[in-house]
CSV table of C-alpha atoms and ligand atoms in Angstrom, one decimal:
chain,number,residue,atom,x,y,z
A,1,UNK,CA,82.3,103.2,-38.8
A,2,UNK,CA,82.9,106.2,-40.5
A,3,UNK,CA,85.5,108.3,-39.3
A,4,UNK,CA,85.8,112.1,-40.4
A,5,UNK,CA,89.2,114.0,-41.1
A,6,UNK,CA,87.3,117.1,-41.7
A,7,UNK,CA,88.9,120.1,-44.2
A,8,UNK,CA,91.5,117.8,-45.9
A,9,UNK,CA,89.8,119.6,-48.7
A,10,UNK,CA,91.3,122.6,-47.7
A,11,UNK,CA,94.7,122.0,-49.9
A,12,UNK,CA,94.5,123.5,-52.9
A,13,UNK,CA,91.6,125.8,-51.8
A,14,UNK,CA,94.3,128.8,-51.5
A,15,UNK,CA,95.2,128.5,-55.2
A,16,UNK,CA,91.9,127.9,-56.4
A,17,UNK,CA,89.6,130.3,-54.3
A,18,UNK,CA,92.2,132.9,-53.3
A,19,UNK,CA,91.2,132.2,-49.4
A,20,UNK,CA,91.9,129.5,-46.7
A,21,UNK,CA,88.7,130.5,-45.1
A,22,UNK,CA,86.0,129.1,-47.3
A,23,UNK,CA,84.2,125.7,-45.9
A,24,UNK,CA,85.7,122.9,-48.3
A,25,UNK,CA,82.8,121.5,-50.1
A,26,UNK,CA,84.5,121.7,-53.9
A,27,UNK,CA,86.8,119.1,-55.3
A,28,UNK,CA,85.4,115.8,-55.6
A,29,UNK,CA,87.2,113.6,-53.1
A,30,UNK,CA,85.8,113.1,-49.5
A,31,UNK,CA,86.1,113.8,-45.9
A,32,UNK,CA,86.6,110.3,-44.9
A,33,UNK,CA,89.0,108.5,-43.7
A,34,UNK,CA,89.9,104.7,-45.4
A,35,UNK,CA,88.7,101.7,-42.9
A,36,UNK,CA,91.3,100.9,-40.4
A,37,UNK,CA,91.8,97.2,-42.2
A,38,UNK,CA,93.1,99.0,-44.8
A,39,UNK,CA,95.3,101.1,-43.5
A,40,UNK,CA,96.2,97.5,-41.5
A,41,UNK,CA,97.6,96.3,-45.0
A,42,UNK,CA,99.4,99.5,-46.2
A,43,UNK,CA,101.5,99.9,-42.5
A,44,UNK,CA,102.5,95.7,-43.4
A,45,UNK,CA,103.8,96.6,-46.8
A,46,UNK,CA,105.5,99.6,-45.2
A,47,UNK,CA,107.1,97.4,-42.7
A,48,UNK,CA,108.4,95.1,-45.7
A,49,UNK,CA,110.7,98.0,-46.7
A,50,UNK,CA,111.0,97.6,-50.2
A,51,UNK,CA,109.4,99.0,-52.4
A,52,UNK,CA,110.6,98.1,-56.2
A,53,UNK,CA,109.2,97.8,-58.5
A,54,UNK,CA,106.0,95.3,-58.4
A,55,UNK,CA,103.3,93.8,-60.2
A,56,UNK,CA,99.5,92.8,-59.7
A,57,UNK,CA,99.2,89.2,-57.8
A,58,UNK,CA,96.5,86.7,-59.1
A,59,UNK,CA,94.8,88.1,-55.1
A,60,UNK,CA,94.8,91.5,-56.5
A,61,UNK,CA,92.7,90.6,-60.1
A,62,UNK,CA,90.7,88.3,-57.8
A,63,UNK,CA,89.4,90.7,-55.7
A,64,UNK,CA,89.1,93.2,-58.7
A,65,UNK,CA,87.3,90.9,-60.7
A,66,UNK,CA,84.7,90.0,-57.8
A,67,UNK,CA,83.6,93.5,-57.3
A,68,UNK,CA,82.9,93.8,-60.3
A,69,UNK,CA,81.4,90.5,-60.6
A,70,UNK,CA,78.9,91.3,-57.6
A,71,UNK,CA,78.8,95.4,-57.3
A,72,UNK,CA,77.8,95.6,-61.4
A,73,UNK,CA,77.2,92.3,-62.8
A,74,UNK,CA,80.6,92.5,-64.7
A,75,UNK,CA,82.7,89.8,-65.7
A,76,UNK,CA,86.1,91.2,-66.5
A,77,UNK,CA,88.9,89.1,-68.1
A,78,UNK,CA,92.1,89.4,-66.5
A,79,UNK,CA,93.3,89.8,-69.3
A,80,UNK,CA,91.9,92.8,-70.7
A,81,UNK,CA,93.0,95.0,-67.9
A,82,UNK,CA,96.0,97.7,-68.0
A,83,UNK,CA,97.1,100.3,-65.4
A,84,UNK,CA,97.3,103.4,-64.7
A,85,UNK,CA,98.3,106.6,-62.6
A,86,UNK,CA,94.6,108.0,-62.9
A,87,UNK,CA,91.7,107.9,-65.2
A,88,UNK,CA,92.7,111.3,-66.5
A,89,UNK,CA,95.7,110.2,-67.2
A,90,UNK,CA,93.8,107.7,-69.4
A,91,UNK,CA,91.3,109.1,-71.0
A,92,UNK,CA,94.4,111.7,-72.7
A,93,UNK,CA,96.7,109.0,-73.6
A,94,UNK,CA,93.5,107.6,-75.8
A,95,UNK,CA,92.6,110.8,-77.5
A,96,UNK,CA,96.2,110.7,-78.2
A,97,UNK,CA,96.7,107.5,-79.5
A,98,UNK,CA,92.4,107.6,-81.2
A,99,UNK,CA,93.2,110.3,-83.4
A,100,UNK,CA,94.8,113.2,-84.9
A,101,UNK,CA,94.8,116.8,-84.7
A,102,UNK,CA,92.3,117.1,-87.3
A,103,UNK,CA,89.7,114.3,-85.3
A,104,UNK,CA,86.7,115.1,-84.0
A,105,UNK,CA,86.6,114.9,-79.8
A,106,UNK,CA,83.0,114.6,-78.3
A,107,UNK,CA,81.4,114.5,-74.9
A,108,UNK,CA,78.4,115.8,-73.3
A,109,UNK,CA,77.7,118.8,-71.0
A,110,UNK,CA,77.9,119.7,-68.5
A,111,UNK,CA,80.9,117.6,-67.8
A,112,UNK,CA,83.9,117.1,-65.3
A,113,UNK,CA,86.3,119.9,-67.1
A,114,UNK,CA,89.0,117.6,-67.6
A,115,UNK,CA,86.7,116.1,-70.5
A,116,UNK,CA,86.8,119.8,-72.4
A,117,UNK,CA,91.0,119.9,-71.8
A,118,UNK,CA,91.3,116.1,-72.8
A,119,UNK,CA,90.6,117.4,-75.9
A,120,UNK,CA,91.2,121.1,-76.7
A,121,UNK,CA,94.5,120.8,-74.8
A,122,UNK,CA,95.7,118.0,-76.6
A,123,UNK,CA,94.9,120.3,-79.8
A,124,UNK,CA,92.0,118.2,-80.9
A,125,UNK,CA,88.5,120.4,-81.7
A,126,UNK,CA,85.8,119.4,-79.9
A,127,UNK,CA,82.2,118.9,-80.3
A,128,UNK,CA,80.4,119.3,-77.1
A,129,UNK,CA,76.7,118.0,-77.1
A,130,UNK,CA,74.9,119.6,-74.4
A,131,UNK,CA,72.1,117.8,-72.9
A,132,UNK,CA,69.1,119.1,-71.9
A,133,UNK,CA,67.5,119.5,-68.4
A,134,UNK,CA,64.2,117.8,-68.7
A,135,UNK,CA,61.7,117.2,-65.5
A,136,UNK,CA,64.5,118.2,-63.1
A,137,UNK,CA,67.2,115.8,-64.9
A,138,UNK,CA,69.0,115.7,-68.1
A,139,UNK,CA,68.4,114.3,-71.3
A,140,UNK,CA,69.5,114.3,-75.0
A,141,UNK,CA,68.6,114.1,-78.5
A,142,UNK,CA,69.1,110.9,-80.3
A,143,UNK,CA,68.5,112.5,-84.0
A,144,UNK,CA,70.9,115.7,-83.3
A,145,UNK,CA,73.3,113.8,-81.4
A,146,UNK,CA,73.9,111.9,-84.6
A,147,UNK,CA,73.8,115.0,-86.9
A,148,UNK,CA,76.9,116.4,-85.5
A,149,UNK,CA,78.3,113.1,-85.1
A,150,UNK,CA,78.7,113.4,-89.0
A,151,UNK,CA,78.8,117.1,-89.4
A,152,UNK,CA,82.0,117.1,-87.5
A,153,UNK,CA,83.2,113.1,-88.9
A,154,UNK,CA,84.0,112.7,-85.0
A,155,UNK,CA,86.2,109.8,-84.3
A,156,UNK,CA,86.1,109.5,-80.4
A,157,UNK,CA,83.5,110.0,-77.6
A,158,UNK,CA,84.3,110.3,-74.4
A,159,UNK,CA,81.6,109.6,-72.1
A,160,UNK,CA,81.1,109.8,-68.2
A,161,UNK,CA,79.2,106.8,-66.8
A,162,UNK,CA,77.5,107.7,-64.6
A,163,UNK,CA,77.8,111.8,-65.6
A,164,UNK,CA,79.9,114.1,-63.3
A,165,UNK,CA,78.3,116.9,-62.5
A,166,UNK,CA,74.7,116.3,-62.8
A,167,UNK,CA,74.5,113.0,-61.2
A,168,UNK,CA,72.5,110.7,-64.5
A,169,UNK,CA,73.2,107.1,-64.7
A,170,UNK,CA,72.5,105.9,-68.1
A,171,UNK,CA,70.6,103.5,-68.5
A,172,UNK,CA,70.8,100.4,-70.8
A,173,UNK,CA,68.6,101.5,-73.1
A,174,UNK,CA,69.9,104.7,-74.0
A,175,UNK,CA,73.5,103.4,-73.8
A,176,UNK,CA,72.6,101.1,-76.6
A,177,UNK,CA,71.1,103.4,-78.6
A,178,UNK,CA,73.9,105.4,-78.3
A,179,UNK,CA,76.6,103.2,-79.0
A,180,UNK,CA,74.6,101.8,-81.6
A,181,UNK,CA,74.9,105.4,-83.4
A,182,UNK,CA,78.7,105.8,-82.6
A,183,UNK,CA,79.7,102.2,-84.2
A,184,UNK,CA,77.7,102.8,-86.8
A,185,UNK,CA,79.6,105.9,-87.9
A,186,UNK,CA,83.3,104.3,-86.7
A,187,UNK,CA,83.4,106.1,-83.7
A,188,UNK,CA,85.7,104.9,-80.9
A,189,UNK,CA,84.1,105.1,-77.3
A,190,UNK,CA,85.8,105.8,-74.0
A,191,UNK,CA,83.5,105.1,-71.0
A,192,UNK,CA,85.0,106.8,-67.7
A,193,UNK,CA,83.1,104.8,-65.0
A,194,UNK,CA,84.5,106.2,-62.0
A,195,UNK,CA,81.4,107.2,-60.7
A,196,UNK,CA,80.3,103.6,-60.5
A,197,UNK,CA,80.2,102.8,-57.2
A,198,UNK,CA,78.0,105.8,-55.9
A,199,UNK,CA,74.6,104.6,-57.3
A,200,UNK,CA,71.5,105.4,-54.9
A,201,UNK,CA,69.4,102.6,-53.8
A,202,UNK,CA,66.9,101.4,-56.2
A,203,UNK,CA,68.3,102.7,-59.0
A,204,UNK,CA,70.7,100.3,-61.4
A,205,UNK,CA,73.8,101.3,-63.1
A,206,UNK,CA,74.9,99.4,-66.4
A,207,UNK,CA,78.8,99.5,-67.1
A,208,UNK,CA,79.5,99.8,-70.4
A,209,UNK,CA,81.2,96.2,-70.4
A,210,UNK,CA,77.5,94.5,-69.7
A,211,UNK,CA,76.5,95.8,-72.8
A,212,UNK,CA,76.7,93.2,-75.9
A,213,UNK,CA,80.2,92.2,-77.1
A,214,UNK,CA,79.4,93.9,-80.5
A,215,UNK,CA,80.6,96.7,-78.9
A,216,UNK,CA,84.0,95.4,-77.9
A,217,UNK,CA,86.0,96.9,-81.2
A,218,UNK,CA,85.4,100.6,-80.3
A,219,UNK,CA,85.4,100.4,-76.4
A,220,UNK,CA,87.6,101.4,-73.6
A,221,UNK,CA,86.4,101.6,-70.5
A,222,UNK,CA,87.8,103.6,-67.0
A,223,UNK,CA,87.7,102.3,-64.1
A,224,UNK,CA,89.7,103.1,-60.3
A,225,UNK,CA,89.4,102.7,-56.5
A,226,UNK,CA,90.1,106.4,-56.3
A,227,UNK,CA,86.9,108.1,-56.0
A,228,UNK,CA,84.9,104.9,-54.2
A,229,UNK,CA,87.2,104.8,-51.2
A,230,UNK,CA,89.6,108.1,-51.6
A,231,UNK,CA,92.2,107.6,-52.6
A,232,UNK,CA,93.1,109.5,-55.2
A,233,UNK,CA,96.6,110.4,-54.4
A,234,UNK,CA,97.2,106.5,-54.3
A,235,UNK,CA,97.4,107.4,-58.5
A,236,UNK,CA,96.2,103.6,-59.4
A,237,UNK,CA,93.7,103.2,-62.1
A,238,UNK,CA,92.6,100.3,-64.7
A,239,UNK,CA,91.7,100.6,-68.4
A,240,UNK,CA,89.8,97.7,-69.4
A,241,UNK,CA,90.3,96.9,-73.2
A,242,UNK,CA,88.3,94.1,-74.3
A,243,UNK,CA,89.1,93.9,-78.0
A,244,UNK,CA,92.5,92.0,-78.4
A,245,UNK,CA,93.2,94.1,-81.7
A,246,UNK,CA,92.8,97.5,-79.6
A,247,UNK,CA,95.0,96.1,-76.2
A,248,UNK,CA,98.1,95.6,-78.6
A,249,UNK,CA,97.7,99.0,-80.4
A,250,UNK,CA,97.4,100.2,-76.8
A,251,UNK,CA,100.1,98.4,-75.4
A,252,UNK,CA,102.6,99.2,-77.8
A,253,UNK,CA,101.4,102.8,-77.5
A,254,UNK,CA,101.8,102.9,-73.5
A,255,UNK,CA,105.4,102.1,-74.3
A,256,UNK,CA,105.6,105.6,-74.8
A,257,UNK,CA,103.7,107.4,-72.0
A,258,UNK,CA,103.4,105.1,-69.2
A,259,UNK,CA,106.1,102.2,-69.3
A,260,UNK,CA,105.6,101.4,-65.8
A,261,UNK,CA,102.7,102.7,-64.0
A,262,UNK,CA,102.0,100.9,-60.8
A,263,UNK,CA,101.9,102.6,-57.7
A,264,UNK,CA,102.8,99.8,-54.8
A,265,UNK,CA,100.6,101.4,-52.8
A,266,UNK,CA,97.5,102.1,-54.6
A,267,UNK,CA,98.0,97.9,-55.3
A,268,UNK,CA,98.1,97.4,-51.8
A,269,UNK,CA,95.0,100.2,-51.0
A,270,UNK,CA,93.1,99.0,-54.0
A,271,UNK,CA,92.8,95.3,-53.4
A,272,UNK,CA,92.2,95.9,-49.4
A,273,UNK,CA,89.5,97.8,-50.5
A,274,UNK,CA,88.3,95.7,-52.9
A,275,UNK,CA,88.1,92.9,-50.3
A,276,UNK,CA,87.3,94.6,-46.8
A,277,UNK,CA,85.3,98.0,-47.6
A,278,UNK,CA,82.2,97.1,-49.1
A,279,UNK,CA,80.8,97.4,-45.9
A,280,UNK,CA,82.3,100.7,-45.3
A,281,UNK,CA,81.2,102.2,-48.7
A,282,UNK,CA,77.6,101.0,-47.9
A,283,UNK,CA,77.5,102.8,-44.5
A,284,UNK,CA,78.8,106.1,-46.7
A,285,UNK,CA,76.0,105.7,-49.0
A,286,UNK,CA,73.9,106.5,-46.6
A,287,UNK,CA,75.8,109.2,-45.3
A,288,UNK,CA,75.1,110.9,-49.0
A,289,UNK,CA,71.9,109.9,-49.0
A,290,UNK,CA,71.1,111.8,-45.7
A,291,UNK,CA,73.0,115.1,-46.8
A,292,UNK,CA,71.2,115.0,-50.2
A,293,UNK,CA,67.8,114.7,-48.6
A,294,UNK,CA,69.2,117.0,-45.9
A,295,UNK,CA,70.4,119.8,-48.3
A,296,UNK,CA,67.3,119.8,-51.0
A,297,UNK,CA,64.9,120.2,-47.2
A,298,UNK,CA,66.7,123.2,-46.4
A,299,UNK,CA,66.5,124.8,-50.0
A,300,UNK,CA,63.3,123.8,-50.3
A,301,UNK,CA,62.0,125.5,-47.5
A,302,UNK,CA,63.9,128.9,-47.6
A,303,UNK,CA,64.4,129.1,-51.8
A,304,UNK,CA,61.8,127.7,-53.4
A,305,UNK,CA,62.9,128.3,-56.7
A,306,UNK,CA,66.2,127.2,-56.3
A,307,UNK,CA,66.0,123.5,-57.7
A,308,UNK,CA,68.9,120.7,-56.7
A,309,UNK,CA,68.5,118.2,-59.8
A,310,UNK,CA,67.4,115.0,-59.2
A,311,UNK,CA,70.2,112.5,-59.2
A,312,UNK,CA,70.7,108.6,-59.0
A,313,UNK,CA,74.1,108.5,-58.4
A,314,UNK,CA,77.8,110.6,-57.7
A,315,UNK,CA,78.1,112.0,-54.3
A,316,UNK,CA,77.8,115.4,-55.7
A,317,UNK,CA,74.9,117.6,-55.3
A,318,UNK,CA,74.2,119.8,-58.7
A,319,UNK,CA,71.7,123.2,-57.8
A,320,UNK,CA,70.3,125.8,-59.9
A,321,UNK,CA,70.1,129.3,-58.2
A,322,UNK,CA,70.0,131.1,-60.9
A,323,UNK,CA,66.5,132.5,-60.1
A,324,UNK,CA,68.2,134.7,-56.9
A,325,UNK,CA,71.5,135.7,-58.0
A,326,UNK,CA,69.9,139.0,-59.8
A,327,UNK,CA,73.5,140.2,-61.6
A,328,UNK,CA,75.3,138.8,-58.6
A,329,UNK,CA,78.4,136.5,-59.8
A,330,UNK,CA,78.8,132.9,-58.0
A,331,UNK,CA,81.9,134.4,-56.7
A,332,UNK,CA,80.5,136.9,-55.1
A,333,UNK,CA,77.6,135.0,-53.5
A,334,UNK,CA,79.3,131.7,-52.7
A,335,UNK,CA,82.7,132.9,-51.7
A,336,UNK,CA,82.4,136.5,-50.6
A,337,UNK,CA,78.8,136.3,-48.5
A,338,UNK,CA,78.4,132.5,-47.8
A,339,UNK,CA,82.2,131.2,-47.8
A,340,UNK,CA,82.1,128.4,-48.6
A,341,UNK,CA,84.0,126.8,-51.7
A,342,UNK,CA,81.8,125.0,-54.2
A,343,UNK,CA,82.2,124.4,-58.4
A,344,UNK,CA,80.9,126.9,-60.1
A,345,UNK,CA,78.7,125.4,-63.0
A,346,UNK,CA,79.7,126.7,-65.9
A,347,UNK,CA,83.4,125.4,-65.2
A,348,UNK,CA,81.2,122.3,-66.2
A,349,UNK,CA,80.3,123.8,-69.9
A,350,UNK,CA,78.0,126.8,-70.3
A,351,UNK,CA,74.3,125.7,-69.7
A,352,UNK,CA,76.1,125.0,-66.1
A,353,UNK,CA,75.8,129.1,-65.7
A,354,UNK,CA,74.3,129.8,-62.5
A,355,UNK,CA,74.3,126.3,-60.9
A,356,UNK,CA,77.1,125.2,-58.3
A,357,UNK,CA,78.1,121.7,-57.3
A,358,UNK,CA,78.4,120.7,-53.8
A,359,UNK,CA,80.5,117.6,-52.6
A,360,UNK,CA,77.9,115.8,-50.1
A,361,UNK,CA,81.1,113.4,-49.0
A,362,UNK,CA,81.4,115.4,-45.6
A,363,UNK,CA,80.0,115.3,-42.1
A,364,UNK,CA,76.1,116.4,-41.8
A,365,UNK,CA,77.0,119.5,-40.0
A,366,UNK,CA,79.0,120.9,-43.1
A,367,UNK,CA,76.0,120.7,-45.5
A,368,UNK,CA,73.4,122.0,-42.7
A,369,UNK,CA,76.0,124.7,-42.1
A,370,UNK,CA,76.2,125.5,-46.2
A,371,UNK,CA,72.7,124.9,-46.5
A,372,UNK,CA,72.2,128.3,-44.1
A,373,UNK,CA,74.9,130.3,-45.5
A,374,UNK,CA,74.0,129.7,-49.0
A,375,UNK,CA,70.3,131.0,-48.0
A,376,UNK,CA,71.5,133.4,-45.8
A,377,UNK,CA,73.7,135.0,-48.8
A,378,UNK,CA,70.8,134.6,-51.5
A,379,UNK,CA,67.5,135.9,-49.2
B,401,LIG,C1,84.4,111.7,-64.0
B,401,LIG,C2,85.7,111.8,-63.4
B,401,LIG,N1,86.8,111.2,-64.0
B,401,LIG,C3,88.0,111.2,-63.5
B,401,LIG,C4,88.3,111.8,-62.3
B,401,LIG,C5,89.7,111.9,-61.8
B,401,LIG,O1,90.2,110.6,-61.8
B,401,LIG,P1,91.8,110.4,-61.6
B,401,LIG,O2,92.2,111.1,-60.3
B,401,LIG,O3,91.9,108.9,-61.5
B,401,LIG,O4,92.5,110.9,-62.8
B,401,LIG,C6,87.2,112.5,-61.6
B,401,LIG,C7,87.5,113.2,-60.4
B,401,LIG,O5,86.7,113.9,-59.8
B,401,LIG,C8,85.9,112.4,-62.1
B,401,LIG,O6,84.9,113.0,-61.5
């Protein structure tokens, strides 16, 4: 069962909204509370009492390995795995160790802002691709994509699998094509799959590590327990390298950034999970599901022309309302009249101007209750 610690999203809010007043519905980590059998595990390895440093057992990979094995049709080598403190974390000690200052950064739009900072704030330029919205979902050009690849001679892509905010799994097709394009030109590829486990039924997610070994030179692919079972502040995360050539570069280069970064307790978390909350996550699948349906119902009926784009995965809910805002500001509408804190979409890149993401990891009564207040504030 799923048990609810309502407004844990509220830390944080303060800072970020200027008001403790706002329902949380913003950053994305969840509302719920880990299954009890976990928490079971983490109060044993509190009652050990020590807590040096540790490593992963042949349990932890085990269990690791099988989700993969049955949740995405992955078969991960032990021995390609690293850790980490967080996929972020990550994805900026690769753009560091990738390239140079002078080197090329791309990604998509609109995109999880840390994906704009991983490079600009790492003082590499950036060449954003923005997709394009077509028939309610987003899309891209193959031809243009690989124009710029060349115009600016990038040298990494970093890619969200499936894409944070506007809820696209790529598929296998396109994924191929794409990398196909990026090899050809040298261009290393970073695949942040943290958004794996939130894939709607019927549709099929393809981790970039089922694609053909070909690929294996340029990739490096993200992975974590964080956002499937929140627990984020747990700081665990893996980095799955399956080119040997490209582990020992990275190995030698973690030296330097992240000597030691396992986190007893996101071990502990991450395997329990692994093993005991597949149930758990199946039962909050459906809790998504109903609050997506629930949310586009409501807009449906009172804001016709507000559209909430169609997603097959991410528990996050990306909505245009740009057609009512009429010179208001997001601020003002959102957070002034409706209160309630949501992303703003162009923190996402700027075709994201006018849209807001909503987390749809919370009770049913939250997104009911934002559902009125956003229409409330807009009619
Ligand atoms: C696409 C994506 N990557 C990474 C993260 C954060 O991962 P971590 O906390 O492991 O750095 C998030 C959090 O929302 C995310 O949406």
């Amino acid at each position: 069962m799923l048990i609810v610690r309502a407004r844990i999203r509220l830390s944080g809010m303060e800072a970020k909204f200027g008001s403790n007043d706002l329902l949380p519905l913003w950053v994305a980590d969840m509302d719920f509370r880990v299954p009890d059998s976990v928490l079971e595990k983490m109060h044993e390895r509190v009652d050990h009492g020590v807590f040096g440093y540790t490593f992963a057992s042949d349990s932890y990979f085990e269990a690791y390995e099988n989700w993969q094995k049955t949740r995405h049709n992955v078969t991960v080598n032990r021995d390609w795995i690293r850790f980490n403190s967080g996929v972020v974390n990550s994805f900026n000690y690769l753009i560091q160790m990738l390239t140079t200052t002078s080197d090329h950064v791309m990604n998509f739009a609109p995109v999880y802002p840390p994906f704009f900072d991983a490079a600009l704030k790492n003082g590499r330029p950036i060449s954003v691709v923005e997709l394009e919205q077509v028939d309610n979902t987003y899309e891209f050009d193959f031809t243009k994509f690989e124009e710029q690849i060349v115009r600016d001679n990038v040298k990494v892509f970093l890619h969200c699998s499936p894409q944070n905010p506007v809820g696209k799994i790529w598929t296998k097709e396109e994924l191929e094509q794409m990398f196909d394009i990026l090899v050809k030109h040298q261009v290393k590829i970073i695949v942040d799959e943290i958004h794996q486990d939130f894939i709607r039924k019927g549709e099929n997610f393809t981790s970039a590590l089922a694609l053909s070994e070909k690929y294996y030179p340029f990739l490096y692919v993200l992975n974590s327990t964080s956002k499937t079972f929140n627990i984020a502040a747990l700081v665990h995360s893996h980095l799955v390298i399956p080119n040997a050539a490209n582990r020992a570069e990275y190995d030698e280069f973690a030296e330097t950034v992240a000597h030691y970064p396992l986190s007893v307790f996101g071990l502990v978390a991450a395997e329990a999970c692994y093993r005991d909350a597949g149930d758990w996550l199946d039962s909050l699948l459906d809790v998504i599901e109903y609050n997506y349906e629930l949310l586009k119902e409501k807009l449906a009926a009172a804001l016709p022309l507000a559209k909430v784009v169609d997603k097959s995965a991410t528990y996050l809910a990306w909505a245009d309302f740009s057609p009512y805002l009429n010179g208001r500001s997001l601020e003002e509408v959102m957070e002034k009249d409706a209160k309630i804190a949501v992303n703003h979409g162009d923190w996402f890149g700027q075709s994201g101007a006018g849209f807001v993401r909503i987390n749809l990891a919370t009770k049913p009564e939250n997104i009911a209750e934002a559902a009125e207040r956003i229409i409330s504030a807009l009619s």
